[in-house]
Coordinates of C-alpha atoms and ligand atoms in Angstrom, one line a residue:
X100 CA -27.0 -2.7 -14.8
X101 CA -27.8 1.0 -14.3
X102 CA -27.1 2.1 -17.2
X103 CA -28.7 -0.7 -19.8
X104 CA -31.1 1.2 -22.3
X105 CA -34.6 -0.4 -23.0
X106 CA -36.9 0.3 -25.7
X107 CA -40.3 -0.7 -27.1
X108 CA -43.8 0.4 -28.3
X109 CA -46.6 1.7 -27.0
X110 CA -49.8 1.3 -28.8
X111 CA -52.2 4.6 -28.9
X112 CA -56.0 2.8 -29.0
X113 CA -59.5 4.2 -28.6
X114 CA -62.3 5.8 -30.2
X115 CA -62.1 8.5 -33.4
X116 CA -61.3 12.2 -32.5
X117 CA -60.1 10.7 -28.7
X118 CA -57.0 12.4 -29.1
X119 CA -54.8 10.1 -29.8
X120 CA -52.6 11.7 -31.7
X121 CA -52.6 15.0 -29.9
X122 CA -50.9 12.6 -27.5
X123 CA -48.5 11.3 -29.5
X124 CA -47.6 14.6 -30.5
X125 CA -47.9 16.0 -26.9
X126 CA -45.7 13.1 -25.8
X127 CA -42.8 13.4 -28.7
X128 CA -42.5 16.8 -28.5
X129 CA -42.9 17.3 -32.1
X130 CA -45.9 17.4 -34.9
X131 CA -46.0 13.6 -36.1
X132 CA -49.4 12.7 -36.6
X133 CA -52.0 14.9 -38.1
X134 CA -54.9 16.1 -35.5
X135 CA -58.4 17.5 -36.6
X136 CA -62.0 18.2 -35.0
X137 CA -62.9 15.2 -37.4
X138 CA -63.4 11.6 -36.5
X139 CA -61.3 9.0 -38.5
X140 CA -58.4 11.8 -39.2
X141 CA -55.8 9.2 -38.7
X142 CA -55.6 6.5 -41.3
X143 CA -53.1 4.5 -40.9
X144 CA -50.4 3.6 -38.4
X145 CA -47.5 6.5 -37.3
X146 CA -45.2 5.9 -35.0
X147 CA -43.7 8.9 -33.1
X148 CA -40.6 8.2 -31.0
X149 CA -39.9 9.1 -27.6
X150 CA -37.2 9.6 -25.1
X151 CA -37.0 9.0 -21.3
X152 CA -33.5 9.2 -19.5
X153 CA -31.9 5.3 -21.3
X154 CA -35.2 4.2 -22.6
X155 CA -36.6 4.9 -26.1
X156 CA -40.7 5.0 -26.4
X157 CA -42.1 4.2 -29.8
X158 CA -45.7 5.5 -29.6
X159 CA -47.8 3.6 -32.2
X160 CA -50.8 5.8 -33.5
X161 CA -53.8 4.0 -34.7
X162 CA -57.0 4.7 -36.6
X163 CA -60.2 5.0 -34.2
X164 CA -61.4 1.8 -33.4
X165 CA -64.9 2.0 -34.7
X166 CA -67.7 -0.1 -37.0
X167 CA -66.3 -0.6 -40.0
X168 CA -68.6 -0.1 -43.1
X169 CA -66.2 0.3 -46.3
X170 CA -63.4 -1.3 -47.3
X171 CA -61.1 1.1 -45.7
X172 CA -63.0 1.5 -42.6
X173 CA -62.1 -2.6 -42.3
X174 CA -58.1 -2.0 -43.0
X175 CA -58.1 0.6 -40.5
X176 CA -59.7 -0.9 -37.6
X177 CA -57.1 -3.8 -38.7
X178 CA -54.2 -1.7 -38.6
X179 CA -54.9 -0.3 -34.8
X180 CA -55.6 -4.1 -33.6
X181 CA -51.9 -4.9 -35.3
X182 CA -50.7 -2.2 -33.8
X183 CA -52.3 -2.8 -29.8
X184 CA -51.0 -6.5 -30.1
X185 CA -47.9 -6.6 -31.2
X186 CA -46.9 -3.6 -28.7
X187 CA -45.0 -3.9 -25.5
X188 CA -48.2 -2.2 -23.5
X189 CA -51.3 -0.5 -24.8
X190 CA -53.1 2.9 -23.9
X191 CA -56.7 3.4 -24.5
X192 CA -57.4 6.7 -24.8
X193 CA -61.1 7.8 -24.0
X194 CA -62.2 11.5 -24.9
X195 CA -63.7 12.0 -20.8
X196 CA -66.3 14.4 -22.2
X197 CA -68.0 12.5 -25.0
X198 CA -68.4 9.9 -23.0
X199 CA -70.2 12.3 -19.7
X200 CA -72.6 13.5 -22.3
X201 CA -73.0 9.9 -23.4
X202 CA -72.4 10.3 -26.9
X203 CA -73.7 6.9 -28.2
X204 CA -71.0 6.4 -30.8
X205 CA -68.3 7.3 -28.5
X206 CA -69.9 5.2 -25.5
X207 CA -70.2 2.3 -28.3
X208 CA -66.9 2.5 -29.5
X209 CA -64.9 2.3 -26.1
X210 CA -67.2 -0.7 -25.6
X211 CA -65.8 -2.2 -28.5
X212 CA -62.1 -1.3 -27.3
X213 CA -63.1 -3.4 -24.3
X214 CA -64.3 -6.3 -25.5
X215 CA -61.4 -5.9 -27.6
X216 CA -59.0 -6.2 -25.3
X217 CA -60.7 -9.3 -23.6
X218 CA -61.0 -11.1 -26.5
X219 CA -57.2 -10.3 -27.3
X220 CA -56.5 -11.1 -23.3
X221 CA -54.9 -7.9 -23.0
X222 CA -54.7 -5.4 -20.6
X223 CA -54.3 -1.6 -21.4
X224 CA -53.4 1.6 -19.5
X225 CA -56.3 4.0 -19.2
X226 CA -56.2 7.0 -20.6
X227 CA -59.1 9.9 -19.6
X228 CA -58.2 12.3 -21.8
X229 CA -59.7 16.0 -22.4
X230 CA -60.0 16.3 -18.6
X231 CA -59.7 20.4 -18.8
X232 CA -63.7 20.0 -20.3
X233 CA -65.1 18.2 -17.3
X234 CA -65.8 18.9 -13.6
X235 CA -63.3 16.6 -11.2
X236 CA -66.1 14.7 -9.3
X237 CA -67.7 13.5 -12.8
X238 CA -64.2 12.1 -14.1
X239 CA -63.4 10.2 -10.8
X240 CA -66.5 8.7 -11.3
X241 CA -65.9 7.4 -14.9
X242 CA -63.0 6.5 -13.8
X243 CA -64.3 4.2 -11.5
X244 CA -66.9 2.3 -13.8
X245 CA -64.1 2.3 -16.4
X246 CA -61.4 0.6 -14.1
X247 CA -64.5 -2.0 -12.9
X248 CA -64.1 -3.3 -16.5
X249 CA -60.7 -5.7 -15.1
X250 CA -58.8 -4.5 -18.7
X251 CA -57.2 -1.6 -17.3
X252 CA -54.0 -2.4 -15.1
X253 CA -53.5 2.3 -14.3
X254 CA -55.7 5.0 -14.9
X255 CA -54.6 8.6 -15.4
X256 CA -56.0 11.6 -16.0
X257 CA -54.5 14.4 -18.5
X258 CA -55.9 16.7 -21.1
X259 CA -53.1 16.1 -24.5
X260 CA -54.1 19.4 -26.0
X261 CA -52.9 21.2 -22.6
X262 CA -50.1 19.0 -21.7
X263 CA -51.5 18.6 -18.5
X264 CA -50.1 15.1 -17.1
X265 CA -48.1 14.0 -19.6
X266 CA -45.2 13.2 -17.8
X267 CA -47.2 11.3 -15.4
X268 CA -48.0 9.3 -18.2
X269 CA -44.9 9.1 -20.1
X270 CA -42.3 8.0 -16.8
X271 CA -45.3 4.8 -16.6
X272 CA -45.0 4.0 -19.9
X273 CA -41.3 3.8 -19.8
X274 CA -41.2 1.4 -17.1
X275 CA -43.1 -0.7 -19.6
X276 CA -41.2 -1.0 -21.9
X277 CA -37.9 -4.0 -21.9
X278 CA -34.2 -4.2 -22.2
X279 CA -33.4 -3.2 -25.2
X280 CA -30.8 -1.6 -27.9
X281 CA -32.6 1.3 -29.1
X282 CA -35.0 0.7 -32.4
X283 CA -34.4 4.0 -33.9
X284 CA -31.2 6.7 -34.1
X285 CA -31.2 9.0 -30.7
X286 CA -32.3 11.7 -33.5
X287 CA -35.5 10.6 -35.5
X288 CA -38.9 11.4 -33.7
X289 CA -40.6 9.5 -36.5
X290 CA -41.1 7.2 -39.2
X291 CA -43.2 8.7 -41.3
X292 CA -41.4 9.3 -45.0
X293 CA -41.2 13.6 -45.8
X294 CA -42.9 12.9 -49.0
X295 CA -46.0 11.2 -46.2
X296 CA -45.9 13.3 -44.0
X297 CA -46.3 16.1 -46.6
X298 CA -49.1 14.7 -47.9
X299 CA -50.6 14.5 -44.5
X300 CA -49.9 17.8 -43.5
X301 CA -52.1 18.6 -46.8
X302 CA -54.8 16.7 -46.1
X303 CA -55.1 18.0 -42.4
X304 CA -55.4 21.6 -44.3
X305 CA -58.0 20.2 -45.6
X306 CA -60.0 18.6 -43.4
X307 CA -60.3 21.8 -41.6
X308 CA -61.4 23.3 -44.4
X309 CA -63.8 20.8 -46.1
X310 CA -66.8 20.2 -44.5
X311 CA -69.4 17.0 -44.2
X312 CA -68.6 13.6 -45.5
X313 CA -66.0 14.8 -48.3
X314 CA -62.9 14.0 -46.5
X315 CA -63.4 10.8 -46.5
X316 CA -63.8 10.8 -49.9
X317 CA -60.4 12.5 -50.5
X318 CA -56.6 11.5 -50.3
X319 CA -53.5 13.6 -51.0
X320 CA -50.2 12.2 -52.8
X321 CA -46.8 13.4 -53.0
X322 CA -46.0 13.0 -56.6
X323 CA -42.8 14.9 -57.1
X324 CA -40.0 16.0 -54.9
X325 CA -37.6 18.3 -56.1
X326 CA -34.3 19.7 -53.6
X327 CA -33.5 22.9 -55.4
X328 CA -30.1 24.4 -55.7
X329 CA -31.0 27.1 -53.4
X330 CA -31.8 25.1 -50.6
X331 CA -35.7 25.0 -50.8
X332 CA -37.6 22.4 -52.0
X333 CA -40.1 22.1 -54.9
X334 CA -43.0 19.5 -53.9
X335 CA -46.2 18.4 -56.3
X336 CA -49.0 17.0 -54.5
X337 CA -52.5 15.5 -56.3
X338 CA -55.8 15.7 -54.5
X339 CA -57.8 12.8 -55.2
X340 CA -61.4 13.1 -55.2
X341 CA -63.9 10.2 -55.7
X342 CA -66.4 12.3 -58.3
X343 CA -66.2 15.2 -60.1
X344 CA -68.5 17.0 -58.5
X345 CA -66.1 17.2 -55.5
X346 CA -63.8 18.9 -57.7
X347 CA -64.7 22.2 -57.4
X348 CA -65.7 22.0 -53.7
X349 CA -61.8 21.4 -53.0
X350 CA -61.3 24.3 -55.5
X351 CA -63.3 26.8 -54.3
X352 CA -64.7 30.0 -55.3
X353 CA -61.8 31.5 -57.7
X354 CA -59.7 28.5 -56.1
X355 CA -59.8 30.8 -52.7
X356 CA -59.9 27.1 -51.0
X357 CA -57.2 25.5 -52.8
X358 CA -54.9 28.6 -52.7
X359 CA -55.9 28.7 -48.4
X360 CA -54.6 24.9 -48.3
X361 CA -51.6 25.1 -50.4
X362 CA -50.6 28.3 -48.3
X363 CA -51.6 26.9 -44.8
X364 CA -49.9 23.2 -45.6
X365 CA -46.6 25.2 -46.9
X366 CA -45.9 27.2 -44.2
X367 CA -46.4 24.1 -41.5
X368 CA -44.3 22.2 -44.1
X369 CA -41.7 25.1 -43.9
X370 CA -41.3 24.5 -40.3
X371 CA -41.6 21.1 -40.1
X372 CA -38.5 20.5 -42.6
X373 CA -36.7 23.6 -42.0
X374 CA -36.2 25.2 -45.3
X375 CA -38.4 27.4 -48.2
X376 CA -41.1 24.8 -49.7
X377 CA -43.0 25.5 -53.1
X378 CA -45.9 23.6 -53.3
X379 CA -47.9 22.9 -56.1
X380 CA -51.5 21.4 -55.6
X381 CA -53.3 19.7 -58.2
X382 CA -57.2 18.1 -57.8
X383 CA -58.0 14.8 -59.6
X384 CA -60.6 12.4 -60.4
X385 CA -60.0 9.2 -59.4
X386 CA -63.4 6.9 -59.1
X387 CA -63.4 4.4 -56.7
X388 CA -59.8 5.2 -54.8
X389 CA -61.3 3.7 -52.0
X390 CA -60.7 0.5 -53.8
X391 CA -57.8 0.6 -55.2
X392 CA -55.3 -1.7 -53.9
X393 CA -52.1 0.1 -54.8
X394 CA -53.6 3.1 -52.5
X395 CA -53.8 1.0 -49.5
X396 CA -49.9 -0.2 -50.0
X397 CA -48.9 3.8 -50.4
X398 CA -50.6 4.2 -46.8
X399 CA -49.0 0.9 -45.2
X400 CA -52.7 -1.0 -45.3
X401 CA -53.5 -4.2 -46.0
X402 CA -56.3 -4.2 -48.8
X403 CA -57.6 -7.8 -48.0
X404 CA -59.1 -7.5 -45.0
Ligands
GTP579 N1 -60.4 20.3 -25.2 C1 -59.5 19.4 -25.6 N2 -59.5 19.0 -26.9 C2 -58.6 18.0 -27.2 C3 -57.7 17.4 -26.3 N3 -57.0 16.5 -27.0 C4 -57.4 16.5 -28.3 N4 -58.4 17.4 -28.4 C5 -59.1 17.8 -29.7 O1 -59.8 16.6 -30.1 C6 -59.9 16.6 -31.6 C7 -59.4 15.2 -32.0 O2 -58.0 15.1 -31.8 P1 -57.1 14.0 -32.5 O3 -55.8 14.0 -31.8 O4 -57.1 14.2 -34.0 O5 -57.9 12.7 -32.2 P2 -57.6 11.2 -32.7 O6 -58.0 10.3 -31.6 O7 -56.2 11.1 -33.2 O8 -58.7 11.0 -33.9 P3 -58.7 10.0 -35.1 O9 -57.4 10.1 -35.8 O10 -59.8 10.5 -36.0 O11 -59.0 8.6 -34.6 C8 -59.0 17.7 -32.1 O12 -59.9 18.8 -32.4 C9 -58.1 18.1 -30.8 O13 -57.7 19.4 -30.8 C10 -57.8 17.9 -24.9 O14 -57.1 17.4 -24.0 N5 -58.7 18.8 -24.6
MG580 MG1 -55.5 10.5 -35.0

């Protein structure tokens, strides 16, 4: 039948800071998943939905598959395995550059990916991403030694920040995906919660804002969402922090940082939901969030892992 609609997902895999949700975001059209110069931005799974002509595409973002040291380290590399397997086809994204100059993490990690795959028996479309940072005769070569693995069933070539290729990409992954009703309404582009996805938006303000090791250290909940009669909407968000010697790090001189992520998170919130936000941002102690298990529920992760 011509006209029968088909729909699926499409697991985004590979390495921290990769890109992968650049792509997702390149590919829906629409800010879905948070994006920052930092590895391990993403944290748990967001899926951004996709149209192409009858077929709807629902692009599964993952955390970075790398070695996981702490506890939620662990539930994220979990999630994007989840995620890769139960999917209708897979895409590896591989940041093209960082792995020419050999970065030994990155080179380690996209290792990982493949020996993932083969243990999982899986095959994934290949994904050389950042291509506008690297000379043509260097990527057809990694290319190449990349496709030589046997887990790779297409290679393309794109740069997500540019858009360059995305279509490409996005009419192949629609012939993956099977006869199908549609999953979600012809309107929603994702299934992240506002009250998440506010919190998210926060905590990428922040990241590009707070430097070293302390954004892993940090998370950001909505704790109060008010419509207002006026049409705007009154939102409280808490900044966690591990110790209080973080506290004042997030706060700033004079709360100057604070005040530049409360500003910077309400305007892209402003946009995002289409109406005036107040936001309120308050920084808390909370020792040891990194193992609390009710955290790991909020974000959709499983704690035993
Ligand atoms: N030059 C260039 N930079 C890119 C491209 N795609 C993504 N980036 C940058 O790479 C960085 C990481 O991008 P993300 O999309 O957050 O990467 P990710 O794979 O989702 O990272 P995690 O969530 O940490 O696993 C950001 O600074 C992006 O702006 C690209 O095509 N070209
Ligand atoms: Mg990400």
């Amino acid at each position: 039948m011509a006209d029968a609609t088909r729909a699926g997902f499409a697991a985004i895999i590979g390495a921290p800071n990769a890109g992968k949700s650049t792509l997702v975001n390149a590919l829906v059209g629409r800010k879905v998943s948070i994006v920052t110069p930092k590895v391990q931005t993403t944290r748990f799974q967001v899926r951004g939905v996709m149209l192409h002509g009858q077929t709807q595409i629902v692009l599964v973002d993952t955390p970075g598959v790398f070695a996981p040291r702490r506890r939620l380290d662990r539930a994220m590399v979990a999630a994007a395995w989840d995620g890769a397997t139960e999917a209708d086809t897979i895409v590896h994204v591989v940041d093209a550059a960082a792995q020419l100059n050999e970065q030994t993490r990155t080179v380690q990690d996209v290792e990982r990916v493949i020996e993932g795959l083969r243990t999982h028996n899986a095959k994934a479309i290949l994904v050389l991403n950042k291509i506008d940072l690297i000379k043509r005769e260097d990527l057809l070569a990694l290319s190449q030694k990349l496709h030589e693995t046997g887990v790779y069933s297409d290679v393309f070539m794109i740069s997500a920040a540019k858009g360059d290729h995305i279509d490409d990409l996005g009419v192949e992954l629609a012939k993956a995906m099977p006869e199908s009703p549609w999953l979600y309404p012809e309107d929603q582009i994702a299934d992240l919660s506002e009250r998440l996805l506010a919190a998210e938006v926060t905590r990428e303000k922040l990241y590009l804002r707070v430097h070293d090791e302390l954004p892993y250290a940090l998370t950001v909940e909505t704790e109060s969402w008010k419509a207002m009669k006026d049409g705007s909407v009154r939102i409280e968000q808490v900044i966690f922090v591990e110790r209080e010697g973080h506290k004042p790090i997030i706060l700033g001189k004079g709360g100057r940082t604070v005040k530049w992520v409360g500003e910077a998170a309400r305007k892209e919130l402003e946009i995002e939901l289409g109406r005036r936000v107040h936001l309120f941002l308050f920084v808390k102690v909370r020792p040891n969030w990194g193992e609390d298990r009710a955290r790991y529920s909020a974000m959709g992760l499983d704690f035993d892992v």
